[in-house]
Coordinates of N, CA and C and ligand atoms in Angstrom, one line a residue:
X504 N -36.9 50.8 69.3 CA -37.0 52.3 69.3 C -35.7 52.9 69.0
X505 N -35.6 54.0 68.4 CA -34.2 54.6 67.8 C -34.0 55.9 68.5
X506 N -32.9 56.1 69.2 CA -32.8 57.3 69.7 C -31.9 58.1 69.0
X507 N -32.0 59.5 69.1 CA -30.9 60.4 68.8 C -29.6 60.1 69.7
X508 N -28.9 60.2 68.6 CA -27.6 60.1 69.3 C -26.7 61.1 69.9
X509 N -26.0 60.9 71.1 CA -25.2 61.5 71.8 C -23.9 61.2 71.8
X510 N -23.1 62.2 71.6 CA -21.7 62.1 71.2 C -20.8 61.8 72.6
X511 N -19.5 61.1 72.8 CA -18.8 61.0 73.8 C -18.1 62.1 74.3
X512 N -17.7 62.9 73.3 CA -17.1 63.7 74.3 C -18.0 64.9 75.3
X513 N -19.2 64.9 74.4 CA -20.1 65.6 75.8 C -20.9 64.7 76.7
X514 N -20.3 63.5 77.1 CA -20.8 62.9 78.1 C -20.9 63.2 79.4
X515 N -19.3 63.9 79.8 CA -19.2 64.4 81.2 C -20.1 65.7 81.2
X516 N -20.1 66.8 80.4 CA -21.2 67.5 81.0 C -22.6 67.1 80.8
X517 N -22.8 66.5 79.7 CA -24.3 65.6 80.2 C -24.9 64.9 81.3
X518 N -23.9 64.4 82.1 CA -23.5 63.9 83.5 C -24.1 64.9 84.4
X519 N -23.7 66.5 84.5 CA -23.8 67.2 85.1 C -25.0 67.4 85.1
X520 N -25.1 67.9 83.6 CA -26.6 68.6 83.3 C -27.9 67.8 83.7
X521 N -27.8 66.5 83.5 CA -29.1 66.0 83.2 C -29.2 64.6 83.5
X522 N -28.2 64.3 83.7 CA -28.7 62.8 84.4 C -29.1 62.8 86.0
X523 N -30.1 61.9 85.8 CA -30.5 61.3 87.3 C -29.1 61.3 88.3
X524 N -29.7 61.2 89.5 CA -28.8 60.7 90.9 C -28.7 59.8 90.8
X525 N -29.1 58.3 90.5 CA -28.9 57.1 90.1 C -27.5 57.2 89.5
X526 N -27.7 57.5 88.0 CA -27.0 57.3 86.5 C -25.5 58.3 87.5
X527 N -25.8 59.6 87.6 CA -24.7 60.4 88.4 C -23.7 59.8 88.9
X528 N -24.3 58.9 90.2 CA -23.9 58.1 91.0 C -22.8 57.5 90.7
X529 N -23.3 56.4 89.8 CA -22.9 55.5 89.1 C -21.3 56.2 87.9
X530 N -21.9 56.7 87.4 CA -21.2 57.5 86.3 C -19.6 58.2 87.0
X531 N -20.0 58.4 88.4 CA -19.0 59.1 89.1 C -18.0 58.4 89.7
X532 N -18.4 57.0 90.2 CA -18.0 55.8 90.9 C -17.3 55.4 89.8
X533 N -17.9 55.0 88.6 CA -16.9 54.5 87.6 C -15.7 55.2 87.3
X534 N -16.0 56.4 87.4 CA -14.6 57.3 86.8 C -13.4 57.4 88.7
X535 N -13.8 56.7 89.4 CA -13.4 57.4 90.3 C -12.3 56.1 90.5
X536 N -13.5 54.8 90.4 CA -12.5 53.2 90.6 C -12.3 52.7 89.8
X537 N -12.8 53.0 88.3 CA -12.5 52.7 86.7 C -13.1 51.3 86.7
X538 N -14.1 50.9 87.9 CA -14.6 49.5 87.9 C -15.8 50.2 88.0
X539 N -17.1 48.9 87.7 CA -18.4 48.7 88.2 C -18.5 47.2 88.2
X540 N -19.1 47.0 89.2 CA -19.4 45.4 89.5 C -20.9 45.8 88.5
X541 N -21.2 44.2 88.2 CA -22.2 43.6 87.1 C -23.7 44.3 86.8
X542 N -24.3 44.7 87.5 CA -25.6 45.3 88.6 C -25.4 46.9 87.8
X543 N -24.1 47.5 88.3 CA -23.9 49.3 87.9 C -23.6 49.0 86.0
X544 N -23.0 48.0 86.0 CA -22.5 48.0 84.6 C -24.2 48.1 83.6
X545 N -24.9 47.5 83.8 CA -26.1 46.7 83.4 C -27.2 48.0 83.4
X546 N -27.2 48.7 84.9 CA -28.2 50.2 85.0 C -28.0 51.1 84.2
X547 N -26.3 51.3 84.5 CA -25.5 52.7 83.6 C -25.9 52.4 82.0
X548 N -25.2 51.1 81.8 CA -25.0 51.0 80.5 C -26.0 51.0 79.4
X549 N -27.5 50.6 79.8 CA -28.6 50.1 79.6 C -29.6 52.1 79.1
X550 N -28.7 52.5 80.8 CA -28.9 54.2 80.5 C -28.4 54.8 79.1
X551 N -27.4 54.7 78.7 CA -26.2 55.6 78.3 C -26.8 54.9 77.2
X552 N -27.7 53.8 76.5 CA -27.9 53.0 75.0 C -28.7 54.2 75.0
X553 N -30.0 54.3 76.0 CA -31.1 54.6 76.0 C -30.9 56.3 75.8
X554 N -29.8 57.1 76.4 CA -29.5 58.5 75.7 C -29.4 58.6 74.9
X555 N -28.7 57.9 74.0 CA -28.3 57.7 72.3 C -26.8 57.5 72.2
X556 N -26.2 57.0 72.9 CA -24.7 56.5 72.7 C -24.7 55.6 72.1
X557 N -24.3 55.5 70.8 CA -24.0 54.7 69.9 C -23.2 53.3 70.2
X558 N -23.0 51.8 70.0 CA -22.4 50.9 70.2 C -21.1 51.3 70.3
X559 N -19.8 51.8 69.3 CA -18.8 51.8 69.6 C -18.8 53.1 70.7
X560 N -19.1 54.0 70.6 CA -18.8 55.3 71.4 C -19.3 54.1 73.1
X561 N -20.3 53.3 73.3 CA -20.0 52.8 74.8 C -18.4 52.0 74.9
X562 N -18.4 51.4 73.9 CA -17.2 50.3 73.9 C -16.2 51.0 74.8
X563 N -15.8 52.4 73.3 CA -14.8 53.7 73.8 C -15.0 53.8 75.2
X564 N -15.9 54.1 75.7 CA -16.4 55.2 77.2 C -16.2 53.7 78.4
X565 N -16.4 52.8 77.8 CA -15.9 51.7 79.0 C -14.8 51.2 79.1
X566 N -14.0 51.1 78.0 CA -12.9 50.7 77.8 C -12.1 51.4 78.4
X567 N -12.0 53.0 78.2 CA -11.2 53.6 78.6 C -11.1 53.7 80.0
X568 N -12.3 53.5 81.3 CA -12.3 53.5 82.2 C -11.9 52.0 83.1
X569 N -12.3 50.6 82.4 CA -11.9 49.7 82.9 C -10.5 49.1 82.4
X570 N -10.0 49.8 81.6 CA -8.7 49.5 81.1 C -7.4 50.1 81.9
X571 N -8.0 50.6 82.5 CA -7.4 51.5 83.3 C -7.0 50.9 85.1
X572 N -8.2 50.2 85.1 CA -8.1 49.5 86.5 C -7.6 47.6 85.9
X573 N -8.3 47.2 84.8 CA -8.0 45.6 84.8 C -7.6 45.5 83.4
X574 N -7.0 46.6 82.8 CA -6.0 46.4 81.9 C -6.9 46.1 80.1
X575 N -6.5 46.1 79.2 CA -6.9 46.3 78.2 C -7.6 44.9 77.7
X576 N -6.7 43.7 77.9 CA -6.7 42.7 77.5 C -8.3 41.9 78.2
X577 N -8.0 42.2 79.6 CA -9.0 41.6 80.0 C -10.3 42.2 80.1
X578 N -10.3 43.7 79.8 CA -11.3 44.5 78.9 C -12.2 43.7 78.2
X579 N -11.1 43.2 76.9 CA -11.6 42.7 75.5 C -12.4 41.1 75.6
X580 N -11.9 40.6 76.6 CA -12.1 39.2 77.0 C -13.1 39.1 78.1
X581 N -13.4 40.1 78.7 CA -14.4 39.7 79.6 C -15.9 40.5 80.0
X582 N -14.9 41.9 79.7 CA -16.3 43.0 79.6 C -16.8 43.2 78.3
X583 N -16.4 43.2 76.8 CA -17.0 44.5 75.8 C -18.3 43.5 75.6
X584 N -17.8 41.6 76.0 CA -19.0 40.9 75.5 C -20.4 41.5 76.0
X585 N -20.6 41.8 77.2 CA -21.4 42.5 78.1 C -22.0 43.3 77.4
X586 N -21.2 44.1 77.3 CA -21.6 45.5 76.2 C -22.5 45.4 75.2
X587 N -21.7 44.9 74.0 CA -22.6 44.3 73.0 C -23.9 43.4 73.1
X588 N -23.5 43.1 74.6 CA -24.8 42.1 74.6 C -26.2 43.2 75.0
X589 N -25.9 43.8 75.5 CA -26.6 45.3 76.2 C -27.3 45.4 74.8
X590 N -26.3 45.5 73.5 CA -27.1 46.7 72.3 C -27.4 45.3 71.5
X591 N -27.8 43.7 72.2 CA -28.5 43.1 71.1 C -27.5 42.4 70.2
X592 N -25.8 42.8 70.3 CA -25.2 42.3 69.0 C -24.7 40.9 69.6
X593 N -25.3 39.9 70.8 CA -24.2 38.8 71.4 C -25.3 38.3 71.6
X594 N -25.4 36.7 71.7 CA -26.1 35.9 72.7 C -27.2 35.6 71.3
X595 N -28.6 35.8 72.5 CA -30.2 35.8 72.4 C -30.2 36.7 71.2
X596 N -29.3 38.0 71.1 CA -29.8 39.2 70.0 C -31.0 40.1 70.3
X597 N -31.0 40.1 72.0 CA -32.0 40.5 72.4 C -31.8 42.2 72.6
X598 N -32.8 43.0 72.7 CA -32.4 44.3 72.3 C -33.0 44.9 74.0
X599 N -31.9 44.7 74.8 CA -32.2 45.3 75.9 C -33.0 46.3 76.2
X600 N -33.7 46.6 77.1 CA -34.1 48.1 77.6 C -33.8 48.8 78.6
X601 N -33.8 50.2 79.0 CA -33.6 50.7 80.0 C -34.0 50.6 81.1
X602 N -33.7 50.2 82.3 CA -34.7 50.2 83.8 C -35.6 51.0 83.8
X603 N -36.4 50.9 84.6 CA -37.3 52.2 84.8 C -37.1 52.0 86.1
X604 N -37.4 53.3 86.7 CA -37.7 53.7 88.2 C -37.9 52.6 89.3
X605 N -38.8 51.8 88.5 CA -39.5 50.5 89.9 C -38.8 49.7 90.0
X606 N -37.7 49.4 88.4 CA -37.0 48.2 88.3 C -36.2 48.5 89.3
X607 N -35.4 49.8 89.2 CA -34.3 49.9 89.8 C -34.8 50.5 91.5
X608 N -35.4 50.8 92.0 CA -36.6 50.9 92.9 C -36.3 49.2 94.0
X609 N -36.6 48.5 92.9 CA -36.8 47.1 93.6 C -35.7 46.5 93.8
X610 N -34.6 47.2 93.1 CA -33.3 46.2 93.0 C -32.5 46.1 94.6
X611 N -31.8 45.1 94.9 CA -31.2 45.1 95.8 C -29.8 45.0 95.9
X612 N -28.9 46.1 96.1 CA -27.4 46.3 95.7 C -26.7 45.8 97.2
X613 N -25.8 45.4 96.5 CA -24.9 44.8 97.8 C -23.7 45.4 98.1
X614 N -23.0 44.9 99.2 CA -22.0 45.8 99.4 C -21.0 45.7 98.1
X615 N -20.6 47.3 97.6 CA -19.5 47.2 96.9 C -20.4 47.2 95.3
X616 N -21.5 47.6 95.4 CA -22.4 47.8 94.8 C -23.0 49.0 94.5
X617 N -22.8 49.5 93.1 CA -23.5 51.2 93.0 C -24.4 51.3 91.8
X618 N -25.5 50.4 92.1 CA -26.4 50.4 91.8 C -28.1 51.1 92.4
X619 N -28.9 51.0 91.8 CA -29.9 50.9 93.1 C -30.3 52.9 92.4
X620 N -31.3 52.8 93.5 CA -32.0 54.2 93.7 C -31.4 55.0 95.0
X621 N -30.7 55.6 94.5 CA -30.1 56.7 95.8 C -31.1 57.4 96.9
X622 N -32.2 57.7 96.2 CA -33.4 57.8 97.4 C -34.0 56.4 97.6
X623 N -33.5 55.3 97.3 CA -34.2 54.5 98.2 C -33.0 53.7 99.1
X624 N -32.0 53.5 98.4 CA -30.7 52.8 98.8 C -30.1 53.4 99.9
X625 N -29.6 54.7 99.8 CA -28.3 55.7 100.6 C -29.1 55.9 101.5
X626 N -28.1 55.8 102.5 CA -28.5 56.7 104.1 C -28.4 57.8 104.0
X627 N -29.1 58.4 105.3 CA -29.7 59.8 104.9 C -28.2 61.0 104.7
X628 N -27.4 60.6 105.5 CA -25.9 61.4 105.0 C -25.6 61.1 104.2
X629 N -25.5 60.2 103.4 CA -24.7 60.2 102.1 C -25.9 60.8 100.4
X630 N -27.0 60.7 101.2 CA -28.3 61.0 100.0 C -27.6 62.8 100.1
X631 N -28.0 63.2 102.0 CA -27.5 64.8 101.6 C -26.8 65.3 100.9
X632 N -25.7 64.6 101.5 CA -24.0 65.1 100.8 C -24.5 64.7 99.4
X633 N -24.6 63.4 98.5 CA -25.3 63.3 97.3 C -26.0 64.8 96.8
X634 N -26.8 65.3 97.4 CA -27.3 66.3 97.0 C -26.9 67.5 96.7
X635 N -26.0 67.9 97.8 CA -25.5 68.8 98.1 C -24.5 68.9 96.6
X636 N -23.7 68.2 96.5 CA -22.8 67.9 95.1 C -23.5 68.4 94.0
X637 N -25.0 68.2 94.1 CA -25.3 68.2 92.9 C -26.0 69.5 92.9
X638 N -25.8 70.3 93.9 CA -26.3 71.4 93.7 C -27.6 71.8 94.1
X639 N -28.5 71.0 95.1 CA -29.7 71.3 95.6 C -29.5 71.9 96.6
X640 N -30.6 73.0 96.7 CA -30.2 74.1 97.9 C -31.1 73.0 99.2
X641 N -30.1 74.0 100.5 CA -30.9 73.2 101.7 C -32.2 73.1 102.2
X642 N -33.0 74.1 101.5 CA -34.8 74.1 101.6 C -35.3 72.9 101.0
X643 N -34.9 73.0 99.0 CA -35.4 71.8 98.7 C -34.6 70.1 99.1
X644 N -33.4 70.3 99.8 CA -33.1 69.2 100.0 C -34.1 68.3 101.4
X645 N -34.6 69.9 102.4 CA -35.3 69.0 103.3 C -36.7 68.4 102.7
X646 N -37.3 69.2 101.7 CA -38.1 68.8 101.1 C -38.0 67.2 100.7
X647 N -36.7 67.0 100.2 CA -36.3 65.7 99.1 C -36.9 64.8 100.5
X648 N -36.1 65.4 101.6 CA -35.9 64.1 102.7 C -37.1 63.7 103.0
X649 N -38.6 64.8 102.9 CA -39.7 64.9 103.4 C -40.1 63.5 102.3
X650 N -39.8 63.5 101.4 CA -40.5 62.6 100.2 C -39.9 60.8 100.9
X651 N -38.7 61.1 100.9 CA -38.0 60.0 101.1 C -38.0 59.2 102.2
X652 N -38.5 60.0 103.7 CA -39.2 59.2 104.5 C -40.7 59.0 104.7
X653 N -41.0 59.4 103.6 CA -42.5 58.8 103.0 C -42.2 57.8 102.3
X654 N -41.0 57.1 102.0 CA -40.8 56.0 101.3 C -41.6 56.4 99.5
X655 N -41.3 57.9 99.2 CA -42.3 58.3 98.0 C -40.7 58.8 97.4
X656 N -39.9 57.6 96.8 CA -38.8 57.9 96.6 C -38.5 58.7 94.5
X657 N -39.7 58.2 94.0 CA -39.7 59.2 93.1 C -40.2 60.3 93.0
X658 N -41.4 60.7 93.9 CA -41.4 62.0 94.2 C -39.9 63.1 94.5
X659 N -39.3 62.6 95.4 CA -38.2 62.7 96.1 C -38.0 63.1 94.7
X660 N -37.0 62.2 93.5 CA -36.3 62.8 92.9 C -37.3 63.7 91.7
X661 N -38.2 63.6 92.0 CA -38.8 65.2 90.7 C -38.6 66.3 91.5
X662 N -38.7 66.2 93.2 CA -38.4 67.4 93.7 C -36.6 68.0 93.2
X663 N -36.2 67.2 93.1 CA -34.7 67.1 92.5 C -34.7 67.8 91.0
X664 N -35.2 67.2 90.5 CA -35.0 67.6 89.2 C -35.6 69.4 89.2
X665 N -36.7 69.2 89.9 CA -37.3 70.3 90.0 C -36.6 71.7 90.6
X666 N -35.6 71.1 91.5 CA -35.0 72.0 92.3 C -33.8 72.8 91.7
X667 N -33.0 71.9 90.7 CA -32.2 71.8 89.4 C -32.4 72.6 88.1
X668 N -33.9 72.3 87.7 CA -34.3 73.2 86.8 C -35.0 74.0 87.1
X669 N -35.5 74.4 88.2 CA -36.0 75.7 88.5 C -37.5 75.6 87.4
X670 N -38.1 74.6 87.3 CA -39.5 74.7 86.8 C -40.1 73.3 87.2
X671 N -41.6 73.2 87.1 CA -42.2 72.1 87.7 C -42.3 70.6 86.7
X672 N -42.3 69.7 87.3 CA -42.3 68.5 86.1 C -43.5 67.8 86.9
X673 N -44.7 68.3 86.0 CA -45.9 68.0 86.5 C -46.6 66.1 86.2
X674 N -45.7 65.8 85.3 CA -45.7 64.7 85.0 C -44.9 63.6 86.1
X675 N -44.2 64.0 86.3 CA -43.4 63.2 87.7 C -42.4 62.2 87.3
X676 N -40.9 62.2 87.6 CA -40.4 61.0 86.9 C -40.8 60.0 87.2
X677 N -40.4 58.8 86.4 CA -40.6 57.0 86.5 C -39.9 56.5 85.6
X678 N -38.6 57.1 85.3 CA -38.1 56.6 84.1 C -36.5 57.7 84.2
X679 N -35.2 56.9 84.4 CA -34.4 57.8 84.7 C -34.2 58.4 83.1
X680 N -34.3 57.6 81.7 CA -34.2 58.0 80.5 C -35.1 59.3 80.4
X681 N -36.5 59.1 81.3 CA -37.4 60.3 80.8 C -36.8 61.6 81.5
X682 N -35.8 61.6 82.6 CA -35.9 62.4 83.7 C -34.5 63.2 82.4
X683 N -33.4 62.3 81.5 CA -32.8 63.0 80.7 C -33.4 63.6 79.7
X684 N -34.5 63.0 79.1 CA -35.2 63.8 77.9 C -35.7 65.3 77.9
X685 N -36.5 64.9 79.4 CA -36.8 66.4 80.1 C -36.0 67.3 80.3
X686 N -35.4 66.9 81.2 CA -34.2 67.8 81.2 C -33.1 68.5 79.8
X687 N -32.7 67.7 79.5 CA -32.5 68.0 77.6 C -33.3 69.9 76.9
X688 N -35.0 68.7 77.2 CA -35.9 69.4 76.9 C -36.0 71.1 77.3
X689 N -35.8 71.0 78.6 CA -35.4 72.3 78.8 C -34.6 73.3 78.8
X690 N -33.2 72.3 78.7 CA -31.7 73.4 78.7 C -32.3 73.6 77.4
X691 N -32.4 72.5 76.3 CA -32.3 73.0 74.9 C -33.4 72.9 74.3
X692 N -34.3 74.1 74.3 CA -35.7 73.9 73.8 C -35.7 73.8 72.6
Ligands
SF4_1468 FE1 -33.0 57.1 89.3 FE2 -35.7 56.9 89.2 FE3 -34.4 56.8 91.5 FE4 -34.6 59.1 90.2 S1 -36.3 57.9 91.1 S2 -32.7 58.3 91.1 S3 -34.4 58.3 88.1 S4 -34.3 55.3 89.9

């Protein structure tokens, strides 16, 4: 499948705008420790193909963050292979795809690990504060929590998205790529 492409330098406010709490997460942790262990590299990155970031423009956007904590060299020697392998160009030649919801739903992150589904993974303080950051007011946030100790942890984030875009997503996420298309969809009709 071919996606439209997304350019690097508007990656940080596409962060804002439109990515999942998952991808957010992730995206935020990376810029913070300029690392992701194997699990975040594999969710994010697998994301970020699936927006339309082109092969070199990931290289760019990873390099510049892990080069920063483990240096250039071992950048080139240990991570870009990853990468490429992500978009199909290493190995098998296999053309990865994006998680979906249940994948990442099912996954099990370990300590030191920022992977995973933030409504199903984070404790209930760190999901709030998560929220809060991202701008959901305190009515729909208790809503989110109502979803989330129903263990109805994608509901949870449509209420999210819902609460964000101020319109209903009657379709319901299951797919953190669909939850950016949408969103897309509606800043820019
Ligand atoms: Fe990401 Fe899906 Fe969880 Fe939302 S429900 S945070 S898109 S895995």
């Amino acid at each position: 499948k071919e996606y439209a492409e997304i350019s690097l330098k508007d990656i940080d406010q596409l962060a804002k705008t439109s990515f999942p709490l998952c991808m957010r997460h992730q995206f935020d942790k990376l810029k913070e420790d300029h690392h992701l262990k194997h699990g975040g590299r594999m969710q994010l990155g697998l994301f970020l193909k699936g927006v339309g970031l082109n092969l070199d423009d990931a290289l760019a956007f990873w390099r510049a963050e892990f080069s920063k904590k483990v240096g250039l060299e071992k950048f080139e020697k240990e991570y870009a292979y990853t990468i490429r392998h992500n978009y199909g160009k290493e190995g098998k030649r296999t053309d990865y795809t994006p998680y979906s919801c249940y994948k990442i739903i099912s996954s099990t992150p370990g300590a030191g690990d920022h992977h995973g589904c933030p409504y199903r993974h984070f404790s209930e303080e760190n999901l709030r504060a998560a929220l809060s950051r991202m701008g959901v007011n305190s009515r729909a946030t208790e809503d989110v929590m109502n979803k989330v100790r129903n263990r109805h942890y994608q509901l949870a984030c449509t209420l999210t998205f819902e609460a964000l875009h101020g319109v209903p997503c009657d379709a319901g996420i299951n797919h953190p790529n669909q939850y950016f298309s949408d969103s897309q969809k509606i800043l820019h009709p």
